[in-house]
XYZ file of C-alpha atoms in Angstrom:
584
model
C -48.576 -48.566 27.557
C -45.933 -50.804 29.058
C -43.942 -49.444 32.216
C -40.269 -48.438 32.357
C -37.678 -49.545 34.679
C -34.449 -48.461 35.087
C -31.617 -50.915 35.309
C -28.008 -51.267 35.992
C -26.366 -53.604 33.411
C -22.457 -53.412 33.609
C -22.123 -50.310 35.121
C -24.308 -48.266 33.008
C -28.056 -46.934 33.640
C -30.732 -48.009 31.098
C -34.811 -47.143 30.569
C -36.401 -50.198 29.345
C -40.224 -51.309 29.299
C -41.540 -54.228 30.926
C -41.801 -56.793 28.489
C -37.924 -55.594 27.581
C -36.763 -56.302 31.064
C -38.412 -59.371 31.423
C -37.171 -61.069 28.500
C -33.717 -59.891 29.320
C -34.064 -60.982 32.999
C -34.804 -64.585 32.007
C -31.986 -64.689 29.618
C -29.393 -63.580 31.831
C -31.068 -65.941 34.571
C -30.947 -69.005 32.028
C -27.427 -67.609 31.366
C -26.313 -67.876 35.176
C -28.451 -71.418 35.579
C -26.036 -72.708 32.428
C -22.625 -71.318 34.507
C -24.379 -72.887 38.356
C -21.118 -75.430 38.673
C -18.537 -73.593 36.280
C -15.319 -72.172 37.767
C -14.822 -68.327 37.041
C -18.752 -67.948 36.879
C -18.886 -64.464 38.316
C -16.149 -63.052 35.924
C -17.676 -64.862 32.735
C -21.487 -63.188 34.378
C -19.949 -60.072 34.489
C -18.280 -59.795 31.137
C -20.988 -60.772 29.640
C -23.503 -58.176 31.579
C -21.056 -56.004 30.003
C -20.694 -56.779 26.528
C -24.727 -56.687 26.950
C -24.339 -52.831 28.098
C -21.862 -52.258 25.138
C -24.025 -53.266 22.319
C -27.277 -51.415 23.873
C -24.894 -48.049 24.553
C -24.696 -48.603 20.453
C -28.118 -48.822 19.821
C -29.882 -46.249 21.974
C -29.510 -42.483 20.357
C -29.481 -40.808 23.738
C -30.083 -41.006 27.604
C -33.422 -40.991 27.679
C -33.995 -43.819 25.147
C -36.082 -46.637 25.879
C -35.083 -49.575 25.361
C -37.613 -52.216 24.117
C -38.501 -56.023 22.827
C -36.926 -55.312 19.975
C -33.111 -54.512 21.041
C -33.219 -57.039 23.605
C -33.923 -59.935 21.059
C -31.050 -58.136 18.752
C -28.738 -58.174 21.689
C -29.409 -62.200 22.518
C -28.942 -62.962 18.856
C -25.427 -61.731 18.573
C -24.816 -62.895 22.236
C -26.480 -66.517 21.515
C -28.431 -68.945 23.593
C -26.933 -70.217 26.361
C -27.707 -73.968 25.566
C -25.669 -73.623 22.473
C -22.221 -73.607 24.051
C -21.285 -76.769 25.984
C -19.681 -75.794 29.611
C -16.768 -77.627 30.745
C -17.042 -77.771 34.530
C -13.986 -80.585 35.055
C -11.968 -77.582 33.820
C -8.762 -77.810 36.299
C -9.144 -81.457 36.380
C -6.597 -83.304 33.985
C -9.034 -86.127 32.644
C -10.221 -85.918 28.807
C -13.125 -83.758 27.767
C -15.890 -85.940 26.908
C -16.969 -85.650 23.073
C -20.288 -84.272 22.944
C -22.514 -82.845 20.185
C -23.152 -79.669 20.162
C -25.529 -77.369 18.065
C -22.357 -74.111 18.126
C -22.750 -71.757 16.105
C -19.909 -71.787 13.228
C -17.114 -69.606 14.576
C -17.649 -65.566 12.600
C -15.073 -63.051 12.218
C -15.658 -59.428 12.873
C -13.819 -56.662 11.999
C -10.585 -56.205 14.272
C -10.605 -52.983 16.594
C -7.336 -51.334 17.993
C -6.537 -51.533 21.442
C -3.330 -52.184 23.641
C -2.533 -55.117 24.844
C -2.416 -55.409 28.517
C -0.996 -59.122 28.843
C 1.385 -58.952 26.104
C 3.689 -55.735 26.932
C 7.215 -54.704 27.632
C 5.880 -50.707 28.150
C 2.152 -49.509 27.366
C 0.841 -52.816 25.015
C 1.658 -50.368 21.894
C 3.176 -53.154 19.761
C 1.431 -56.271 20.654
C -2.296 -54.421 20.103
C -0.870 -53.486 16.706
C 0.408 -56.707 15.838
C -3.561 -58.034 16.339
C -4.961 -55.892 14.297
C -2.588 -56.417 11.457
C -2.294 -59.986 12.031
C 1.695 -60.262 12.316
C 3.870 -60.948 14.969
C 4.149 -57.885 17.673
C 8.233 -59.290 17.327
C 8.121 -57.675 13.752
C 6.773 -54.082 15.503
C 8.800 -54.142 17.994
C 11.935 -54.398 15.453
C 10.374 -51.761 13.911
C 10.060 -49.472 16.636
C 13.684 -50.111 17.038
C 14.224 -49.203 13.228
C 12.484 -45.969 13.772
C 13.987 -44.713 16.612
C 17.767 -45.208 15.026
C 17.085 -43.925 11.446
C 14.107 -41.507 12.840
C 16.384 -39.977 15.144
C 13.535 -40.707 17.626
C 10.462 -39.980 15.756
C 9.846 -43.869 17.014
C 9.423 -42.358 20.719
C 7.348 -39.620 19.633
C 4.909 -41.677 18.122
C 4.823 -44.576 20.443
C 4.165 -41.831 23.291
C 1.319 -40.565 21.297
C 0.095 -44.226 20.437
C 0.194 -44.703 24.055
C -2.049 -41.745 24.727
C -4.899 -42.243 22.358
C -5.057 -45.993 21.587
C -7.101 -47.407 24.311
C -6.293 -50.472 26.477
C -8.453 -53.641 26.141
C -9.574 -53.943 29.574
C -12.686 -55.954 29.275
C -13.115 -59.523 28.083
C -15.253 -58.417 25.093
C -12.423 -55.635 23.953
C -10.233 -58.033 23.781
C -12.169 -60.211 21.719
C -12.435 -57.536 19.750
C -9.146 -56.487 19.530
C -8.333 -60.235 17.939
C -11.603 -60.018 15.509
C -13.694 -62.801 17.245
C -17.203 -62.294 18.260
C -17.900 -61.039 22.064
C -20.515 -63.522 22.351
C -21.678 -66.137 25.586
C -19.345 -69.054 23.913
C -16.366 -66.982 23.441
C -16.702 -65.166 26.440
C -16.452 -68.260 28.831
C -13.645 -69.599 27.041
C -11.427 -66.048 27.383
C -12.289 -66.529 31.172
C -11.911 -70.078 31.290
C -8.457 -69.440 29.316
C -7.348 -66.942 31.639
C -8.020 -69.624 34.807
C -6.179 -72.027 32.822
C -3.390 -69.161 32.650
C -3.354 -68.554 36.217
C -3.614 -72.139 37.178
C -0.786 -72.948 35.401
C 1.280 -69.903 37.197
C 0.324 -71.545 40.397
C 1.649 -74.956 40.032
C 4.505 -73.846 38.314
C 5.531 -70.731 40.644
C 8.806 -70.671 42.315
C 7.752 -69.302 45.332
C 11.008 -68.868 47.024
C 11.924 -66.704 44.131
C 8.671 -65.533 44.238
C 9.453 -63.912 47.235
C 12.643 -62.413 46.830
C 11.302 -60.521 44.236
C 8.596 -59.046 45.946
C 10.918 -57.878 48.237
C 13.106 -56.300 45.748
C 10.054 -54.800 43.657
C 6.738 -55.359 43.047
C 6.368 -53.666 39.888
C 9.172 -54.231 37.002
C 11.207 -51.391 35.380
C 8.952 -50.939 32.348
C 6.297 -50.619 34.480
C 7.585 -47.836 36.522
C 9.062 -46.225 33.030
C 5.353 -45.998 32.024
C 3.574 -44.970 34.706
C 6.220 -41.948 35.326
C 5.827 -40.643 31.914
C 2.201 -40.963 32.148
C 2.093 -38.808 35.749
C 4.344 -36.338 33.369
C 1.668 -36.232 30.891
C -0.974 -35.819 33.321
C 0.530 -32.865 34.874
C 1.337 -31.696 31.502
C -2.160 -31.777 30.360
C -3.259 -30.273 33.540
C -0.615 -27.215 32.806
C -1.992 -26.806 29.667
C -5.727 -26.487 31.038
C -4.764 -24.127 33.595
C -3.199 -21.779 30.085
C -6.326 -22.126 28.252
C -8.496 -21.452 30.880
C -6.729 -18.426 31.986
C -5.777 -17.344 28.240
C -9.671 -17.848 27.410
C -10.461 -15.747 30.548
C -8.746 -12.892 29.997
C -9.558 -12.509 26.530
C -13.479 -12.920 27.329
C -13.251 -9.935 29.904
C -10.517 -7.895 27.394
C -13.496 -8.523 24.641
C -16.315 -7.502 26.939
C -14.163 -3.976 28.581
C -13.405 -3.240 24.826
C -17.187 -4.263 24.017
C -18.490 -1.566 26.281
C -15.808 1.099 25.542
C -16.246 1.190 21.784
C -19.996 0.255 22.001
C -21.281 3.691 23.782
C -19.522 5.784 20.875
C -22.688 7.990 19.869
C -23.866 7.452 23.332
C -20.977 8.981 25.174
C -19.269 11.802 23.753
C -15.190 12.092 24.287
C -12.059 12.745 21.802
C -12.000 8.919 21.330
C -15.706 8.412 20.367
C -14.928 10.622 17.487
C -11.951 9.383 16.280
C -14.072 6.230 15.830
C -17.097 8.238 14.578
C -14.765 9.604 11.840
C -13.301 6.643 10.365
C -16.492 4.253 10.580
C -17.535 5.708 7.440
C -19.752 2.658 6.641
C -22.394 4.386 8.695
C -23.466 1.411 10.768
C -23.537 2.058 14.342
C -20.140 1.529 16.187
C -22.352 -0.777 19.082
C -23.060 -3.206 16.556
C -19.661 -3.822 15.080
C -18.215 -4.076 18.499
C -21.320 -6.539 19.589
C -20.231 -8.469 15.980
C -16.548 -8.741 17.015
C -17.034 -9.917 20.815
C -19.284 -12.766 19.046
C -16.780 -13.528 16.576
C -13.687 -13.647 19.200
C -15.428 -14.436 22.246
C -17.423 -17.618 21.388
C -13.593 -19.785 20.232
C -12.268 -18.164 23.373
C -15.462 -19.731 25.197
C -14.856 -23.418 24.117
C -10.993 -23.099 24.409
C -12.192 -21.928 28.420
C -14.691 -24.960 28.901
C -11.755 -27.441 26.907
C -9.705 -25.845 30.128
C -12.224 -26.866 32.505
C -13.010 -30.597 31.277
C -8.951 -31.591 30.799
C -9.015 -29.821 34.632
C -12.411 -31.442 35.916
C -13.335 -34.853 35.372
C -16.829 -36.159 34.813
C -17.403 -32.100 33.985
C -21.289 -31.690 32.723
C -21.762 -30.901 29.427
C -23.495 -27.373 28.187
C -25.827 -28.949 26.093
C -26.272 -29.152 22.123
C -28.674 -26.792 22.019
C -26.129 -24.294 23.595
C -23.653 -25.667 21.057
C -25.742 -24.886 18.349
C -26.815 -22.008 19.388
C -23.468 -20.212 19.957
C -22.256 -21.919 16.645
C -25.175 -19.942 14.743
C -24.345 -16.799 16.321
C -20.552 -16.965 15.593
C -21.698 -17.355 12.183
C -23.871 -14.306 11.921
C -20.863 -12.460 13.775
C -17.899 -13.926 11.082
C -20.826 -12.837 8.018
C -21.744 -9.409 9.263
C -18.188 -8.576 10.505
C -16.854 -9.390 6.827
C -19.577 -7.838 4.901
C -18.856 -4.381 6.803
C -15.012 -4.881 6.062
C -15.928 -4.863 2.778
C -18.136 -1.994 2.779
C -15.793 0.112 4.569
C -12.996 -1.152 2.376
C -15.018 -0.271 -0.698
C -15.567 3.212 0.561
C -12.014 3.798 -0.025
C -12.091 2.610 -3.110
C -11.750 5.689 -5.337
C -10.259 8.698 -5.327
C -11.366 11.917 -7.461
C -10.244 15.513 -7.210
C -11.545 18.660 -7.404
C -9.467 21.728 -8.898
C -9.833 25.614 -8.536
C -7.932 28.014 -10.177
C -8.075 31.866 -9.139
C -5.678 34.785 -10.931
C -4.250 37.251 -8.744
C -4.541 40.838 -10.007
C -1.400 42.117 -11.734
C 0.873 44.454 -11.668
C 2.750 42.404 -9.018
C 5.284 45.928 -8.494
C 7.155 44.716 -5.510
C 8.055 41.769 -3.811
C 5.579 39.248 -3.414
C 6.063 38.056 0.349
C 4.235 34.441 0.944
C 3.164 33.425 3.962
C 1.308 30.816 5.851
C -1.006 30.791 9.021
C -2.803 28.850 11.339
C -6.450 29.796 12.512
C -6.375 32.053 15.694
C -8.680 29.737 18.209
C -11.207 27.270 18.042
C -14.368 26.749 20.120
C -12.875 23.283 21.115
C -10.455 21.130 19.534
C -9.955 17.493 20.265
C -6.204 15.939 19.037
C -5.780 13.090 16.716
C -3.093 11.968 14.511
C -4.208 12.143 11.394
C -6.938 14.621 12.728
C -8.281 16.691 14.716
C -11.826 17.655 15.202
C -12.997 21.442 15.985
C -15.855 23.063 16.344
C -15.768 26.254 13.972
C -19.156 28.733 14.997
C -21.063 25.853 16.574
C -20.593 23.893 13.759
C -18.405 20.169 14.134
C -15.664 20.158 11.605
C -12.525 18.258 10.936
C -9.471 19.693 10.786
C -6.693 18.223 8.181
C -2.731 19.676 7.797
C -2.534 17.676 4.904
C -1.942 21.148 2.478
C 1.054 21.454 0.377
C 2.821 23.553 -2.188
C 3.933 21.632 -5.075
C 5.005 23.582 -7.571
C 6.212 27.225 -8.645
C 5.670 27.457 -12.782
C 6.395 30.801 -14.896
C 3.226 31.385 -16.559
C 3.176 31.546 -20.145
C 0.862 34.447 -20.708
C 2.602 36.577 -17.908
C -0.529 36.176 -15.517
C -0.786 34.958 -11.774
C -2.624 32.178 -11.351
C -3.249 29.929 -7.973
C -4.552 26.271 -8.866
C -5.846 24.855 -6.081
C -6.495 20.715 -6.075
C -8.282 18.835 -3.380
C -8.530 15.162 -3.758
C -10.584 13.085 -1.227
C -11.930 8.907 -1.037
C -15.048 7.307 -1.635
C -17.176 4.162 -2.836
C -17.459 5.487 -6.578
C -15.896 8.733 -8.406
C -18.975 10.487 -7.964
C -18.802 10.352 -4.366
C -15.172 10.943 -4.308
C -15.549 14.080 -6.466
C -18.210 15.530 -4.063
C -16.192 15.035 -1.307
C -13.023 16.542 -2.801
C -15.723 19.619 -3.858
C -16.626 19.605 -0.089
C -13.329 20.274 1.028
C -12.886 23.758 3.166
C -9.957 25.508 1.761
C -8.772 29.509 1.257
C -6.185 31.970 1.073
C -5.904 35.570 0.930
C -3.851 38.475 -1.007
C -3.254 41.771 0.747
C -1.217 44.463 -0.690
C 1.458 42.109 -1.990
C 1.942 39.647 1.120
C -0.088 36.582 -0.246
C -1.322 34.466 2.761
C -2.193 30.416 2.565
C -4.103 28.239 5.349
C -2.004 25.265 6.361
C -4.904 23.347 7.234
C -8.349 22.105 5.658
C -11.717 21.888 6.817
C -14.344 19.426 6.101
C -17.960 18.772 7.413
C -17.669 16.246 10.139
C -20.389 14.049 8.244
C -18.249 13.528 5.218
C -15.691 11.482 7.297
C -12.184 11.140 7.220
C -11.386 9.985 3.485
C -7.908 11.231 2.954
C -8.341 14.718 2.074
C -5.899 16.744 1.311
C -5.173 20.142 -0.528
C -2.333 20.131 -3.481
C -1.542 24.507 -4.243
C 0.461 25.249 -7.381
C 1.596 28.935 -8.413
C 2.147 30.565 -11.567
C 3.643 33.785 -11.496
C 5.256 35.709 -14.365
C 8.808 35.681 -15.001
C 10.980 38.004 -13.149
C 8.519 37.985 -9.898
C 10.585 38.486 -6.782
C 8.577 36.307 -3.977
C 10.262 35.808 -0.509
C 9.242 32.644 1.268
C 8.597 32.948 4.920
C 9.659 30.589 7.745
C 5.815 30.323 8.366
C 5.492 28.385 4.883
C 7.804 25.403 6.369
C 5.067 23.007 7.106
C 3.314 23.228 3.793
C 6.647 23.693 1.038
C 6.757 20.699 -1.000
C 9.781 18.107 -0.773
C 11.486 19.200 -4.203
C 11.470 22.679 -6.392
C 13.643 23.411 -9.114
C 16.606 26.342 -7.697
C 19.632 26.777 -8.968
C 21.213 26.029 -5.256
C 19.673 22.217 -4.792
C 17.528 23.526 -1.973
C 14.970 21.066 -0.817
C 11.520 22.683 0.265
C 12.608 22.921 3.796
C 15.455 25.125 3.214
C 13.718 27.242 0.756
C 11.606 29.368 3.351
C 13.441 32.353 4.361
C 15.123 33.840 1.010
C 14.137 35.948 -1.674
C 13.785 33.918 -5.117
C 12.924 35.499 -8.440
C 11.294 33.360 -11.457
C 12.983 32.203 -14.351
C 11.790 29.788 -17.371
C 13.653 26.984 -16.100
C 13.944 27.505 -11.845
C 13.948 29.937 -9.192
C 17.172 31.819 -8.438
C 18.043 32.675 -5.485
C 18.624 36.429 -4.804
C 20.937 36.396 -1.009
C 21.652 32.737 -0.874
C 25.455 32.501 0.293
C 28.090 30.294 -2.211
C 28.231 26.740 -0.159
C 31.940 25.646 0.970
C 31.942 21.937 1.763
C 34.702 20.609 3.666
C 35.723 17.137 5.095
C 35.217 17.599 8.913
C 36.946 14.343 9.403
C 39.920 15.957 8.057
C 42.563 17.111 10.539
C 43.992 20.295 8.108
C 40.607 21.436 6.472
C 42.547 24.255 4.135
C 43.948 21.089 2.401
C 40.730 19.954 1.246
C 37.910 22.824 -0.227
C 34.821 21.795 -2.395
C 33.213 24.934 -3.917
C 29.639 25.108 -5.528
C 28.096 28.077 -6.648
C 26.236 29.062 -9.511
C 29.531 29.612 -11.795
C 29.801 25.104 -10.964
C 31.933 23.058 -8.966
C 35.458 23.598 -8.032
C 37.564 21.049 -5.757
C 41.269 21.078 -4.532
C 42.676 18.979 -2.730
C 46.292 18.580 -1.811
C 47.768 15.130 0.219
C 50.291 15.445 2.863
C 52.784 13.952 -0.145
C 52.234 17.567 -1.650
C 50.570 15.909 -4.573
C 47.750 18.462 -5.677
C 44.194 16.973 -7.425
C 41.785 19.645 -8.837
C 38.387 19.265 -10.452
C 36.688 22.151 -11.758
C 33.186 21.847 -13.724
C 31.465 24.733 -15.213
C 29.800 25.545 -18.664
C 33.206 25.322 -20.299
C 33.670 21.601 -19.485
C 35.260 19.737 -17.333
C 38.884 20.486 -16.124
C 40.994 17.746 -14.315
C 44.510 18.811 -12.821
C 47.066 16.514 -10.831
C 50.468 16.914 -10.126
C 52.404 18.231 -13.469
C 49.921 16.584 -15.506
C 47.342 18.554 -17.274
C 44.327 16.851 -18.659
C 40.960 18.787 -20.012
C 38.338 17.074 -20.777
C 35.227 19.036 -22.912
């Protein structure tokens, strides 16, 4: 078993064995022996050192990776020996090379990578790095960030600002090999270097430095330059803004979830009027601590990462939570999202259907007097805890809910002069079965003393049977001719419409005496209804009459021109002014 050492190549930490290290140790020290006289050999050293790094970073899976014999002699045939590449060392001087032979390897391309250019750029490098990796002129991208930003109405800005942002610069020799497609190897390595002497070299001879001078006085940094860098302190802060949001956003929705998580969660362990109410309509049956467990999973977890994506645009160089947390909070989300959607549809499907049950009960006749119909409450419950569309009572010990949802829909004439009471109760469930047994379940009664006939305006239910919609529809046949007086108690439970010959609606129904007919009730003391225009200053001009013998309306201008209407079984009859028109 070989040993392991840890090394620092470029910047970055590497395991590698023995025989590893010592390979790469005499080819970097062969490397440096070939550079002894060269001018720039600590820059070309270093760049390659770190084009070395880059191409192990690629090859190890993780951290703890050893390298071994095998990488290094991949790495050192890309990079090449170094007594392939000739080294100029008269490099400054103006003499000739001499011709020598040379056993180079031929010149490869490699596929082009994006970067900005950092010594070709007006503002960030956008255009020029663009203009290597498509192989035209950054002039021609330039012109056409121009074009953009006229007939783009400065879509151009947008996206060079966001080009800016994620394309990275080339800041090492080998990225900017790469960013022009040629190998990062030992040959063309030394000549970027040796290039960028040549560069500078020629900048020094050529320098005005009286000019020179002057302008670093005036500014050391040119316009674009101070464009960019402001705009990228913006962003910065921007970002930063932005991570303070999430983080605080994320926070507060992790400790809403968790408050809401123990709240909901203790229904069946702690009793109150709001564990109930949740009791009630969970009528899935699975307990309420598991749903809310599901639903802090399913929220909570996005929340989580949106908190830690906070953090690490906040905190730089912040430490990772690991994969296996990762994948460990992405399987439970998963098993949250599934079982939260498989009870939505379960308690969806429990509401599925809807059946009814119907009783009908005949009321013992002669009816010899007014039949007075009333409504009424229950007198007092054990307890009683409020809800909307609820409540929930306990009625002798026993846990029941309590439903107002009881109407009167209809009055009918009976055909075969009897008095019936049809009583239907309609209730939800998974299948009609169900439905139908929990419409038969339904708590509902009434009671006829004498001749004062009294309804419940509620409904009871066992408080295992849920709430399912239940409700109680009562229609009542009585023969024709029945006087029945509605009292004010029956407000709550009269239906919307009835069929009267005054156009009552339910609501105004209660309080007068009514006697059956085939076709509608008539009332027995309701007054005639006058109608007048109250926005009219001289009411007595104006009069609109209904009563059962029709409709009769007069109405005279301030012109003294008279208009009269008059409706009744005859016809219609239209008068106005001296003319006289009847229309049958």
């Amino acid at each position: 078993m070989n040993k392991t050492t840890n090394i620092n190549l470029g910047g970055l930490f590497f395991h590698i064995d023995e025989d590893a290290y010592i390979k790469l140790r005499d080819y970097l020290d062969a490397i440096k022996r070939s550079f002894t006289d060269s001018q720039g050999r600590d820059e070309i050293i270093a760049d390659i050192e770190a084009r070395i790094a880059e191409l192990f970073s690629e090859k190890i899976q993780n951290e703890k990776q050893v390298i071994g014999i095998t990488e290094v002699e991949e790495v050192i045939s890309i990079m090449g020996q170094p007594e392939d590449y000739l080294v100029d060392e008269e490099i400054f001087d103006d003499q000739p090379e001499k011709e020598t032979t040379s056993t180079q390897q031929p010149h490869q391309r490699i596929s082009k990578k994006l970067f900005r250019d950092p010594d070709d750029k007006y503002i960030g490098g956008v255009s020029s790095g663009l203009g290597h990796y498509f192989g035209v002129d950054a002039l021609w991208i330039r012109l056409l960030w121009i074009l953009l930003v006229v007939a783009g109405i400065g879509t151009g800005i947008v996206i060079y600002i966001l080009l800016w942002i994620l394309v990275p610069e080339a800041a090492t020799t080998s990225q900017k090999l790469a960013m022009k497609g040629e190998p990062a190897n030992i040959s063309n390595i030394e000549k970027k270097v040796r290039e960028g002497f040549e560069e500078v070299s020629e900048k020094v001879k050529n320098v005005d430095y009286k000019k020179m001078g002057n302008k670093v006085k005036s500014s050391s940094r040119t316009f674009f330059d101070f464009v960019g860098d402001t705009i990228l302190v913006l962003l910065k802060v921007f970002a930063k803004f932005i991570g303070i949001i999430l983080i605080i956003c994320a926070a507060f929705t992790i400790i809403g979830l968790f408050v809401s998580l123990f709240i909901f969660g203790s229904a069946g362990f702690i009793e109150g009027p709001w564990t109930h109410y949740i009791e009630v309509v969970n009528t899935t049956g699975v307990p309420v601590w598991i749903v809310s467990l599901l639903t802090f999973l399913a929220i909570a977890i996005p929340f989580f990462f949106l908190f830690l994506l906070g953090l690490k645009i906040l905190v730089n160089n912040l430490k990772s939570i690991g994969s296996t947390a990762k994948y460990v909070l992405l399987a439970l989300w998963i098993i949250a999202v599934i079982g939260l959607t498989v009870i939505g549809i379960r308690q969806a499907t429990e509401k599925a259907f809807t059946a009814s049950s119907t009783e009908t009960r005949q009321l013992p006749l002669p009816l010899t007097d007014t039949l007075l119909i009333k409504a009424e409450d229950y007198g007092s419950w054990d307890d009683r805890f409020y809800n909307d569309d609820f409540d929930i009572v306990m009625n002798n010990g026993t846990k029941k809910l309590y439903l107002e949802d009881v109407k009167i829909i209809n009055f009918n004439t009976s055909v075969d002069s009897s008095a019936t009471i049809k009583t239907h109760k309609s209730a939800e469930s998974s299948s009609y079965e169900k439905a139908r047994e929990k419409a038969s379940d339904i708590e509902y009664g009434f009671s006829l003393t004498d001749n004062t006939l009294i309804f419940q305006n509620y409904l009871l239910t066992d408080y295992k049977n849920k709430y399912r919609e239940q409700e109680v529809e009562i229609t009542l046949s009585l023969p024709e001719g029945t006087v029945i007086f509605l009292d004010p108690s029956l407000r709550r439970i009269l239906g919307y419409t009835f069929a009267n010959n005054m156009g009552y609606s339910g609501y105004d129904m209660q309080g007068h005496y009514w006697k059956t007919s085939r076709d509608e009730l008539i009332c027995l003391d309701c007054e005639e209804k006058t109608i007048l225009d109250e926005g009219d200053e001289d009411k007595d001009n104006e009069k609109v009459k209904i009563d059962s013998n029709g409709i009769d309306i007069d109405i005279n201008d301030e012109n003294g021109e008279n208009f009269k209407l008059k409706i009744d079984e005859k016809g219609i009859e239209i008068k106005t002014g001296s003319k006289n028109d009847t229309l049958i």
